[in-house]
XYZ file of C-alpha atoms in Angstrom:
676
model
C -100.261 -19.848 -25.998
C -100.765 -20.748 -22.380
C -100.881 -24.494 -21.700
C -103.714 -24.211 -19.233
C -105.653 -21.784 -21.311
C -105.450 -24.301 -24.114
C -106.529 -27.098 -21.809
C -109.615 -25.316 -20.531
C -110.930 -24.472 -23.924
C -110.914 -25.953 -27.381
C -107.521 -26.001 -29.020
C -106.165 -22.551 -28.329
C -107.085 -19.808 -25.950
C -106.264 -16.217 -25.199
C -107.004 -14.299 -22.049
C -108.973 -11.223 -23.081
C -106.980 -8.525 -21.332
C -109.797 -6.015 -21.657
C -110.977 -7.352 -18.306
C -109.148 -7.247 -14.980
C -107.346 -10.461 -13.931
C -108.022 -12.515 -10.855
C -106.448 -11.793 -7.520
C -103.144 -13.522 -6.917
C -103.333 -13.623 -3.155
C -105.835 -14.401 -0.468
C -105.772 -10.758 0.724
C -107.239 -9.481 -2.544
C -111.043 -9.274 -2.957
C -112.544 -12.301 -4.734
C -113.943 -12.173 -8.245
C -117.610 -11.278 -8.586
C -119.956 -14.083 -9.568
C -120.810 -14.016 -13.270
C -124.322 -14.990 -14.312
C -124.229 -14.324 -18.052
C -121.776 -13.667 -20.885
C -122.520 -11.662 -24.022
C -120.273 -11.509 -27.085
C -120.095 -8.451 -29.326
C -120.630 -9.386 -32.082
C -122.679 -12.444 -31.112
C -121.272 -14.354 -34.106
C -118.019 -13.754 -35.933
C -117.765 -13.497 -39.715
C -114.283 -12.698 -41.004
C -112.055 -13.447 -43.989
C -108.744 -15.312 -43.817
C -105.969 -12.875 -42.883
C -108.353 -10.148 -41.657
C -109.387 -8.969 -38.180
C -112.428 -7.308 -36.639
C -113.230 -5.812 -33.205
C -114.470 -8.311 -30.640
C -115.165 -8.404 -26.898
C -117.041 -10.439 -24.300
C -119.040 -8.672 -21.571
C -119.831 -10.262 -18.200
C -123.042 -9.570 -16.262
C -124.032 -10.465 -12.716
C -127.447 -11.805 -11.713
C -128.814 -8.243 -11.404
C -127.796 -7.424 -14.982
C -124.876 -5.191 -14.017
C -121.738 -5.160 -16.161
C -118.743 -6.650 -14.344
C -115.445 -5.016 -15.198
C -113.111 -7.266 -13.221
C -114.118 -10.769 -14.264
C -111.493 -12.936 -15.950
C -112.840 -14.432 -19.170
C -111.087 -16.744 -21.587
C -112.025 -17.090 -25.224
C -110.671 -19.820 -27.464
C -111.281 -21.633 -30.702
C -109.349 -23.979 -32.982
C -105.769 -22.719 -32.871
C -105.086 -23.128 -36.547
C -108.287 -21.354 -37.590
C -108.906 -18.362 -35.339
C -107.132 -16.163 -32.803
C -108.742 -13.987 -30.119
C -106.554 -11.102 -29.007
C -106.981 -7.963 -26.916
C -110.143 -6.493 -28.413
C -110.032 -8.293 -31.749
C -110.438 -11.621 -33.512
C -108.400 -12.760 -36.529
C -109.130 -15.518 -39.051
C -106.511 -17.957 -40.307
C -108.361 -20.873 -41.909
C -111.640 -20.991 -43.810
C -114.532 -22.974 -42.371
C -117.340 -23.030 -39.815
C -116.140 -23.195 -36.199
C -117.337 -22.676 -32.633
C -115.385 -20.561 -30.171
C -116.046 -20.791 -26.430
C -115.967 -17.967 -23.877
C -115.525 -19.234 -20.314
C -115.682 -17.711 -16.851
C -114.413 -20.105 -14.172
C -113.359 -17.822 -11.345
C -116.120 -18.548 -8.858
C -115.778 -20.069 -5.393
C -116.298 -23.780 -4.806
C -119.742 -24.926 -5.836
C -120.350 -22.057 -8.265
C -120.647 -23.438 -11.818
C -118.572 -22.156 -14.707
C -120.326 -19.910 -17.232
C -119.731 -20.601 -20.909
C -120.892 -19.035 -24.158
C -120.636 -20.618 -27.605
C -119.732 -18.170 -30.365
C -120.325 -19.201 -34.006
C -117.336 -18.362 -36.196
C -117.488 -18.214 -39.991
C -114.192 -17.710 -41.790
C -114.212 -17.336 -45.556
C -111.565 -16.908 -48.205
C -111.093 -13.523 -49.892
C -111.112 -13.521 -53.714
C -108.079 -15.217 -55.223
C -105.612 -12.598 -56.435
C -102.852 -14.604 -58.143
C -101.519 -18.109 -58.727
C -97.916 -19.298 -58.876
C -96.661 -22.570 -60.397
C -93.701 -24.296 -58.746
C -92.130 -26.878 -61.090
C -89.922 -29.833 -60.222
C -86.359 -29.178 -61.474
C -85.128 -30.754 -64.689
C -85.891 -30.581 -68.391
C -89.087 -31.997 -69.842
C -87.968 -34.775 -72.199
C -90.186 -37.316 -73.904
C -91.114 -40.266 -71.657
C -90.398 -38.123 -68.571
C -92.816 -36.599 -66.043
C -92.299 -33.457 -63.947
C -94.401 -32.607 -60.886
C -95.955 -29.146 -60.494
C -97.575 -27.430 -57.509
C -99.907 -24.428 -57.740
C -99.958 -21.842 -54.937
C -102.686 -19.218 -54.633
C -102.592 -15.875 -52.833
C -105.164 -13.281 -51.832
C -104.811 -9.517 -52.116
C -104.098 -9.251 -48.362
C -101.056 -11.542 -48.784
C -102.548 -14.646 -47.152
C -102.198 -17.963 -48.955
C -105.125 -20.147 -50.015
C -104.564 -23.476 -48.284
C -105.635 -26.703 -49.985
C -105.711 -25.008 -53.396
C -107.357 -27.177 -56.061
C -106.821 -25.704 -59.538
C -107.778 -26.790 -63.024
C -104.745 -27.938 -65.010
C -104.676 -27.728 -68.820
C -102.195 -28.445 -71.592
C -102.199 -26.277 -74.711
C -101.097 -29.254 -76.821
C -101.915 -32.689 -75.327
C -100.162 -34.371 -78.274
C -96.867 -32.854 -77.029
C -97.411 -33.074 -73.256
C -100.290 -34.004 -70.972
C -101.028 -32.840 -67.445
C -103.115 -34.721 -64.897
C -105.325 -33.202 -62.218
C -102.433 -33.267 -59.739
C -100.111 -31.178 -61.935
C -97.884 -34.001 -63.210
C -96.735 -33.104 -66.732
C -95.639 -35.929 -69.078
C -93.682 -35.293 -72.299
C -94.945 -37.304 -75.291
C -93.184 -35.920 -78.381
C -90.892 -32.990 -79.263
C -92.587 -29.602 -79.529
C -93.771 -26.517 -77.614
C -96.472 -26.617 -74.973
C -97.935 -24.335 -72.282
C -99.276 -25.734 -69.018
C -101.953 -23.612 -67.309
C -103.297 -23.612 -63.744
C -106.493 -21.627 -63.183
C -109.081 -20.973 -60.490
C -111.624 -18.215 -59.846
C -110.379 -16.089 -62.715
C -106.718 -16.231 -61.629
C -104.250 -18.058 -63.881
C -100.576 -19.008 -64.135
C -98.605 -20.529 -67.014
C -95.545 -22.745 -67.372
C -94.009 -23.051 -70.866
C -91.914 -25.983 -72.129
C -90.093 -27.045 -75.249
C -90.181 -30.833 -75.122
C -87.075 -32.548 -76.537
C -86.395 -36.153 -77.492
C -85.079 -38.094 -74.518
C -81.336 -38.784 -75.026
C -80.968 -41.012 -71.930
C -80.132 -44.669 -72.645
C -78.618 -45.748 -69.322
C -78.517 -44.861 -65.612
C -75.326 -45.135 -63.582
C -76.087 -45.757 -59.901
C -74.020 -43.660 -57.487
C -75.042 -45.130 -54.120
C -72.109 -46.783 -52.335
C -73.852 -47.840 -49.092
C -74.796 -51.494 -48.702
C -75.641 -51.874 -44.995
C -77.399 -49.234 -42.896
C -79.684 -48.994 -39.840
C -83.285 -47.852 -39.646
C -83.465 -44.057 -39.718
C -80.100 -43.619 -41.457
C -80.396 -41.213 -44.385
C -79.068 -42.288 -47.765
C -78.440 -39.623 -50.398
C -79.856 -40.874 -53.682
C -77.252 -40.417 -56.386
C -77.403 -41.512 -60.012
C -76.227 -40.174 -63.376
C -78.250 -40.261 -66.584
C -76.074 -40.973 -69.650
C -76.369 -40.960 -73.441
C -75.433 -43.920 -75.626
C -71.885 -42.522 -75.962
C -71.506 -42.400 -72.160
C -71.721 -38.631 -71.749
C -73.863 -37.303 -68.892
C -77.289 -35.698 -69.310
C -77.277 -33.426 -66.215
C -80.758 -31.941 -66.755
C -82.535 -35.303 -67.148
C -85.027 -35.856 -64.301
C -84.526 -39.135 -62.426
C -87.457 -40.726 -60.595
C -86.732 -42.784 -57.483
C -88.765 -45.566 -55.911
C -88.158 -48.718 -53.885
C -89.401 -52.216 -53.208
C -89.162 -53.934 -49.849
C -88.693 -57.414 -48.437
C -89.207 -57.368 -44.619
C -86.943 -59.173 -42.212
C -90.112 -60.593 -40.620
C -93.046 -60.860 -43.014
C -95.575 -61.212 -40.185
C -94.417 -58.421 -37.840
C -93.077 -55.776 -40.229
C -95.637 -53.216 -41.491
C -96.061 -52.435 -45.162
C -95.258 -48.688 -45.213
C -91.570 -49.179 -44.648
C -89.577 -46.171 -45.844
C -89.587 -42.668 -47.273
C -88.244 -41.103 -50.452
C -88.028 -37.327 -50.143
C -86.442 -35.699 -53.154
C -82.967 -37.188 -53.261
C -83.075 -38.657 -49.761
C -84.128 -42.100 -48.516
C -84.627 -43.512 -45.022
C -85.885 -46.935 -43.971
C -88.344 -47.226 -41.100
C -88.059 -50.975 -40.642
C -85.443 -53.680 -41.019
C -85.231 -55.723 -44.202
C -83.888 -55.552 -47.782
C -84.709 -52.489 -49.871
C -84.223 -52.306 -53.630
C -83.776 -48.682 -54.689
C -84.863 -47.969 -58.269
C -83.733 -45.017 -60.413
C -85.522 -44.340 -63.723
C -85.419 -41.741 -66.497
C -87.601 -42.562 -69.480
C -87.004 -46.196 -70.399
C -83.569 -46.330 -68.725
C -83.313 -47.642 -65.179
C -80.879 -48.932 -62.530
C -81.168 -50.538 -59.117
C -79.202 -51.252 -55.959
C -80.014 -53.204 -52.780
C -79.659 -51.964 -49.192
C -79.594 -54.263 -46.185
C -81.236 -52.486 -43.239
C -80.727 -53.551 -39.617
C -82.739 -52.398 -36.543
C -81.412 -49.240 -34.881
C -81.290 -50.881 -31.426
C -80.870 -47.849 -29.136
C -83.159 -48.825 -26.239
C -81.953 -48.355 -22.668
C -83.610 -48.694 -19.269
C -84.472 -45.512 -17.348
C -84.535 -45.584 -13.527
C -86.020 -43.005 -11.156
C -83.464 -41.881 -8.569
C -85.027 -38.905 -6.783
C -88.260 -36.990 -6.181
C -89.203 -33.450 -5.253
C -92.901 -34.072 -4.699
C -95.124 -30.997 -4.983
C -98.730 -31.326 -3.811
C -99.606 -27.738 -2.855
C -100.007 -26.650 -6.492
C -99.541 -27.891 -10.017
C -95.963 -27.827 -11.275
C -94.909 -25.892 -14.364
C -91.361 -25.279 -15.631
C -87.962 -25.786 -13.969
C -84.343 -24.818 -14.595
C -81.181 -26.398 -13.104
C -77.944 -24.508 -12.457
C -74.664 -24.691 -10.570
C -74.577 -22.101 -7.817
C -71.710 -19.861 -6.781
C -71.196 -22.206 -3.829
C -70.424 -25.103 -6.196
C -73.629 -27.004 -5.459
C -76.391 -27.760 -7.953
C -79.897 -26.334 -7.702
C -83.219 -26.284 -9.550
C -85.705 -23.433 -9.687
C -89.299 -24.722 -10.091
C -92.462 -22.799 -11.020
C -96.105 -23.505 -10.192
C -99.313 -23.123 -12.156
C -102.347 -21.724 -10.344
C -100.176 -21.847 -7.211
C -100.785 -18.318 -5.911
C -97.353 -17.137 -7.088
C -95.003 -19.606 -5.394
C -91.673 -20.710 -6.857
C -89.581 -23.430 -5.204
C -85.836 -24.018 -4.869
C -84.286 -27.500 -4.649
C -80.732 -28.616 -3.934
C -80.136 -31.310 -6.577
C -76.429 -31.926 -5.924
C -77.316 -35.459 -4.883
C -79.877 -36.496 -7.480
C -80.751 -39.502 -5.372
C -81.955 -37.087 -2.690
C -83.585 -33.828 -3.863
C -83.923 -31.341 -1.007
C -86.169 -28.287 -0.970
C -84.183 -25.330 0.402
C -86.526 -22.356 0.006
C -89.574 -20.856 -1.677
C -90.332 -17.449 -3.166
C -93.725 -15.725 -3.215
C -94.626 -13.187 -5.930
C -97.853 -11.518 -7.024
C -99.065 -13.934 -9.708
C -101.637 -16.600 -10.374
C -99.141 -18.665 -12.363
C -95.367 -18.803 -12.707
C -95.329 -20.699 -15.977
C -91.668 -20.217 -16.847
C -88.498 -19.991 -14.791
C -84.956 -19.558 -16.054
C -81.398 -18.951 -14.853
C -78.571 -17.151 -16.629
C -75.760 -19.372 -17.969
C -73.338 -17.918 -15.397
C -75.765 -18.597 -12.521
C -75.781 -14.920 -11.532
C -79.519 -14.328 -11.708
C -82.808 -16.146 -12.140
C -86.158 -14.990 -13.460
C -89.804 -15.845 -12.786
C -92.541 -15.103 -15.322
C -95.810 -13.709 -13.970
C -99.363 -14.220 -15.177
C -102.587 -13.213 -13.450
C -101.099 -10.608 -11.111
C -103.678 -8.934 -8.862
C -103.082 -5.514 -10.452
C -102.692 -6.860 -14.027
C -99.166 -5.437 -14.246
C -97.546 -8.902 -14.469
C -94.011 -8.691 -15.911
C -91.003 -10.632 -14.613
C -89.327 -11.008 -11.240
C -85.516 -11.076 -11.275
C -83.747 -13.053 -8.557
C -80.308 -12.538 -7.044
C -78.670 -15.985 -6.868
C -75.589 -14.954 -4.879
C -76.837 -17.296 -2.151
C -78.317 -19.939 -4.467
C -80.131 -21.997 -1.824
C -81.991 -18.865 -0.746
C -82.564 -16.501 -3.689
C -83.867 -13.037 -3.004
C -85.827 -10.702 -5.221
C -83.527 -8.195 -6.920
C -86.094 -6.355 -9.025
C -89.370 -6.572 -10.869
C -89.714 -5.386 -14.459
C -93.010 -4.785 -16.243
C -92.390 -2.218 -18.994
C -94.314 -3.439 -22.066
C -95.116 -6.690 -20.199
C -98.535 -6.014 -18.691
C -100.271 -8.668 -20.817
C -98.641 -11.475 -18.850
C -95.336 -13.253 -19.424
C -95.616 -16.900 -20.429
C -92.055 -17.733 -21.544
C -88.550 -16.275 -21.249
C -84.983 -16.837 -22.378
C -81.920 -15.732 -20.400
C -78.408 -14.841 -21.519
C -75.784 -13.470 -19.134
C -76.580 -9.866 -20.063
C -80.136 -9.913 -21.432
C -83.508 -11.431 -20.605
C -86.020 -12.032 -23.411
C -89.635 -12.019 -22.145
C -92.742 -12.941 -24.143
C -95.359 -10.241 -23.598
C -98.991 -11.330 -23.727
C -98.426 -13.574 -26.738
C -97.877 -10.469 -28.898
C -94.121 -9.755 -28.858
C -90.906 -10.339 -26.957
C -89.234 -7.629 -24.927
C -85.445 -7.556 -24.475
C -84.271 -6.443 -21.016
C -80.751 -5.371 -20.017
C -79.899 -7.275 -16.807
C -76.216 -6.384 -16.426
C -77.323 -4.744 -13.182
C -80.039 -7.066 -11.890
C -81.134 -4.466 -9.356
C -81.776 -1.919 -12.108
C -82.984 -3.753 -15.254
C -83.553 -1.601 -18.330
C -85.727 -1.873 -21.435
C -83.586 -2.368 -24.556
C -85.883 -3.184 -27.466
C -88.658 -5.498 -28.620
C -89.795 -7.488 -31.627
C -93.419 -7.896 -32.683
C -94.357 -9.945 -35.741
C -97.608 -9.008 -37.483
C -100.621 -11.334 -37.433
C -98.951 -13.807 -35.067
C -99.445 -15.216 -31.583
C -96.081 -15.723 -29.908
C -95.555 -18.545 -27.440
C -91.914 -19.519 -27.072
C -88.449 -18.404 -28.136
C -84.868 -19.586 -27.915
C -81.756 -17.514 -28.630
C -78.560 -19.011 -30.017
C -75.532 -17.137 -31.397
C -77.414 -13.850 -31.517
C -80.388 -15.280 -33.433
C -83.842 -15.506 -31.854
C -85.955 -18.461 -32.992
C -89.595 -18.021 -31.994
C -92.707 -20.191 -32.381
C -95.540 -17.942 -33.500
C -98.960 -19.386 -34.252
C -100.612 -18.115 -37.404
C -97.326 -17.526 -39.249
C -94.929 -20.272 -38.127
C -91.300 -19.989 -37.051
C -89.916 -16.444 -36.999
C -86.135 -15.981 -37.135
C -84.671 -12.626 -36.035
C -81.119 -11.270 -35.816
C -80.817 -9.926 -32.254
C -77.070 -9.373 -32.229
C -75.535 -11.953 -34.543
C -74.928 -9.142 -37.031
C -74.692 -11.277 -40.156
C -78.224 -10.297 -41.118
C -78.038 -6.658 -40.032
C -79.614 -6.907 -36.593
C -78.437 -5.745 -33.177
C -79.766 -6.195 -29.668
C -81.069 -2.626 -29.865
C -82.544 -3.032 -33.352
C -83.636 -6.618 -34.045
C -84.021 -7.449 -37.727
C -86.158 -10.170 -39.315
C -84.171 -12.872 -41.123
C -86.890 -15.201 -42.367
C -90.236 -16.836 -41.593
C -90.865 -20.548 -42.056
C -94.601 -21.268 -42.384
C -94.904 -24.416 -40.290
C -98.369 -25.146 -38.914
C -97.254 -25.029 -35.292
C -96.618 -22.298 -32.806
C -95.807 -23.584 -29.350
C -92.299 -24.793 -28.397
C -88.999 -24.391 -30.246
C -85.386 -25.511 -29.855
C -82.488 -24.906 -32.291
C -79.837 -27.643 -32.313
C -76.484 -27.646 -34.104
C -75.512 -31.233 -34.889
C -71.779 -31.781 -34.553
C -71.544 -34.816 -36.851
C -73.231 -33.165 -39.857
C -72.857 -29.443 -39.164
C -76.592 -29.058 -39.734
C -78.858 -26.803 -37.704
C -82.155 -28.491 -36.912
C -85.161 -26.746 -35.422
C -87.401 -28.890 -33.236
C -90.834 -27.221 -33.144
C -93.533 -28.564 -30.843
C -97.310 -28.441 -31.131
C -99.645 -28.093 -28.207
C -103.156 -29.338 -28.854
C -105.166 -29.793 -25.711
C -108.308 -30.844 -27.537
C -108.457 -34.196 -29.285
C -111.871 -33.534 -30.829
C -112.354 -35.343 -34.120
C -109.712 -38.003 -33.470
C -110.474 -41.691 -33.083
C -109.759 -41.289 -29.363
C -111.064 -37.865 -28.365
C -109.469 -37.879 -24.930
C -110.956 -37.036 -21.544
C -113.265 -34.341 -20.241
C -110.866 -32.839 -17.688
C -111.372 -29.107 -18.132
C -113.629 -28.462 -15.149
C -111.145 -30.092 -12.750
C -107.829 -28.960 -14.249
C -105.496 -27.564 -11.608
C -107.618 -28.801 -8.736
C -106.780 -31.678 -6.445
C -108.280 -34.880 -7.811
C -110.094 -34.689 -11.127
C -109.643 -36.384 -14.465
C -106.353 -37.066 -16.219
C -105.487 -34.566 -18.937
C -104.960 -35.551 -22.562
C -103.143 -33.871 -25.448
C -102.314 -34.057 -29.149
C -99.860 -32.698 -31.712
C -96.252 -33.605 -32.401
C -92.713 -32.258 -32.832
C -91.758 -30.952 -36.278
C -88.126 -31.179 -37.448
C -86.863 -28.512 -39.859
C -83.429 -28.343 -41.485
C -82.490 -24.695 -40.838
C -78.825 -24.907 -41.854
C -79.501 -22.239 -44.475
C -81.876 -19.790 -42.739
C -82.989 -18.461 -46.116
C -83.965 -21.917 -47.389
C -85.338 -23.992 -44.490
C -86.918 -27.362 -45.227
C -89.122 -29.594 -43.108
C -87.522 -33.037 -43.057
C -89.088 -35.012 -40.237
C -91.185 -35.316 -37.128
C -91.524 -37.146 -33.837
C -95.160 -38.176 -33.530
C -97.233 -40.493 -31.394
C -100.910 -40.445 -32.239
C -102.323 -40.610 -28.707
C -100.165 -37.938 -27.006
C -98.961 -34.387 -27.584
C -95.596 -32.675 -27.298
C -94.497 -29.880 -24.979
C -91.014 -28.597 -23.983
C -87.970 -29.697 -25.989
C -84.227 -29.896 -25.271
C -81.601 -31.598 -27.468
C -78.097 -32.402 -26.266
C -75.423 -34.755 -27.634
C -77.792 -36.117 -30.306
C -80.508 -37.016 -27.788
C -83.942 -35.369 -27.826
C -85.322 -34.852 -24.309
C -89.018 -34.530 -25.047
C -91.705 -33.632 -22.525
C -94.677 -35.374 -24.097
C -97.417 -34.478 -21.628
C -99.540 -37.578 -20.913
C -97.039 -39.557 -23.008
C -94.422 -39.002 -20.287
C -90.776 -38.052 -20.688
C -89.277 -39.524 -23.857
C -85.625 -39.751 -24.898
C -85.034 -40.096 -28.631
C -81.926 -40.738 -30.735
C -81.473 -37.817 -33.183
C -77.984 -38.726 -34.403
C -77.048 -38.303 -38.050
C -79.101 -36.730 -40.788
C -82.836 -36.797 -40.038
C -85.741 -37.768 -42.289
C -89.260 -39.066 -41.624
C -90.979 -39.964 -38.346
C -88.381 -40.824 -35.691
C -90.904 -42.948 -33.814
C -91.360 -45.276 -36.791
C -87.598 -45.764 -37.099
C -87.035 -47.247 -33.654
C -85.129 -44.177 -32.456
C -86.747 -44.102 -29.002
C -84.146 -44.720 -26.298
C -86.311 -44.681 -23.178
C -89.751 -43.608 -21.956
C -91.011 -42.984 -18.418
C -94.552 -42.011 -17.405
C -94.661 -40.583 -13.862
C -97.648 -42.293 -12.308
C -98.165 -41.070 -8.738
C -101.171 -42.127 -6.616
C -100.567 -39.068 -4.401
C -100.464 -36.605 -7.313
C -102.922 -33.706 -7.495
C -104.636 -35.788 -10.142
C -103.770 -39.321 -9.120
C -101.813 -41.506 -11.557
C -102.088 -38.900 -14.333
C -98.706 -38.345 -16.034
C -98.431 -34.896 -17.616
C -94.760 -34.025 -18.176
C -94.114 -30.307 -18.650
C -90.368 -30.065 -19.118
C -87.360 -32.388 -19.345
C -83.634 -31.855 -19.725
C -80.289 -33.547 -19.107
C -78.202 -32.549 -16.123
C -74.755 -33.956 -15.351
C -75.453 -37.466 -16.560
C -79.012 -37.614 -15.280
C -82.459 -36.703 -16.577
C -84.573 -34.113 -14.747
C -88.226 -33.433 -15.494
C -91.310 -31.801 -14.012
C -94.790 -33.294 -14.011
C -97.863 -31.060 -13.784
C -99.498 -33.257 -11.150
C -96.602 -34.513 -9.063
C -93.575 -32.172 -9.084
C -89.866 -32.627 -9.816
C -88.312 -35.980 -10.773
C -84.728 -37.181 -11.308
C -83.752 -40.262 -13.300
C -80.779 -41.915 -14.950
C -80.241 -43.986 -18.065
C -78.796 -47.361 -17.291
C -75.894 -48.653 -19.416
C -76.984 -50.482 -22.517
C -77.318 -54.174 -21.765
C -75.075 -56.502 -23.730
C -77.010 -59.028 -25.769
C -76.072 -62.645 -25.157
C -75.954 -64.579 -28.447
């Protein structure tokens, strides 16, 4: 979803493309003044997973219908989605959506309309029981999770079932689904709700385990290091019992009993990571048998100083994305987009990152150039367009033969009229997100004659961002999660002409995404960013900046959400393993290089985080932050209001754009040697 659309509304917004967009240049006629908004229907009642027709009509003061007013409608991102002529429900509850017209001249107030939204669950169709692996012996407990599904395929979130045991003398089950074996015999565990039911059958056997052999060799680690929990259950004769469940836990003695917090580590299946320094005793238990080992945990100690070296101040408009590249002339450049900037993109020479020099600018028909990109070979660039005066939008392809002064090679708008918010460039193809509904693949071998190749649209999703690596497209799609598609890798049957779905990972986020292959472990991690521009309901609800967003002056923006970390080494069995989360700020664009996460964290600034080694838990808690810089600027469009949009490494430096103040360059200073 569009950053600014999100910011103006509640948590998520969609531009209703049934109405004509605003003019992108001063020569176009201005929008008419809206006096009243009417929703049809006036209130929304829909079931989870279903859609119904929906529109908002604008009237002027004389009661005439206005057909060219730009109206935005948004509600809680995780609950409801407003598309082109429809609304879809994702999460049950009572909500309020907001329709907003804000296209008037100075002094004309915005017009808003609250729309009650009621989303209910359909009848439960079936229940599945997912059991913890291992055999149910006496004196052993196994965890169980019940999942419920509706007839339309949607899943019932927060399912609370009734658990029962057919023979409590053999095995009991608590209200959380934990089954405990008491004596040998047969038993059936049942989960039921609303007439749907699932069963799990067991034959409980006498527990043969008399001892546990600890298999952990590590003794000294650092915070955030992942330890694989290994132990073997054995019988009295020493033989192994491979199907005996082993329960892990730990105790903790802090290295500083006053400073160190109590919640100090995480056990996730057979993995352990410590958040804080101290001594950890790891405990393995199966029935009455147990074993223990002690780990000594030291602080991670990765902090370094970050120093600003150069500025490309932008005060004419708010700054969006940027992309650096090495030109054909051997010099380095950055292409920078603007939001609400009347279609201007800027070019900077960044060869000397102590002295950033603007070399040119490019004007296109757009309200916003949210995304810019450059092909890996530096042959062409691309500008995304939103809010074009004729609603055609699409992308503008640039010839970078003279990199300091790009020229327009072509425009392409086939299947892209809904507005392009994000793109991804390879040397031969450009992937463009079309109106949040799909991505279109464009052949750019001849940049003066681009051609439509194919597209991929995932049902019931709202697409925001994608990244392509090794012929696989990873896309963040709200409502469904992360969608993985073969677009030429071939291993999963897809080609660039006929993309093929590989898998969907249902993570509750749909904004930014970056796939990273970690050299030291061989793992593929997906970093998936939220974007929550409303902080309603939190302890600190943020600021009321919406009426001034994008205008000079105003109130500093605030954000929420965090970056999810998913182990995607096996695309068919992905697993969420960690996060990078700060309560008072929200994440945006993500780049990872050489085990460092370059995180644009909006009002939290630019943040560099150590992501070396296997990952588990919240990286923030583990002391993995290397450096943080918040770009305060008294001359910014909103003064002293950091709001970092994008950040990435470039030839030993750190480049980033700030919504209110433009392009910045920085460097990490060498780590200071500690004097004993």
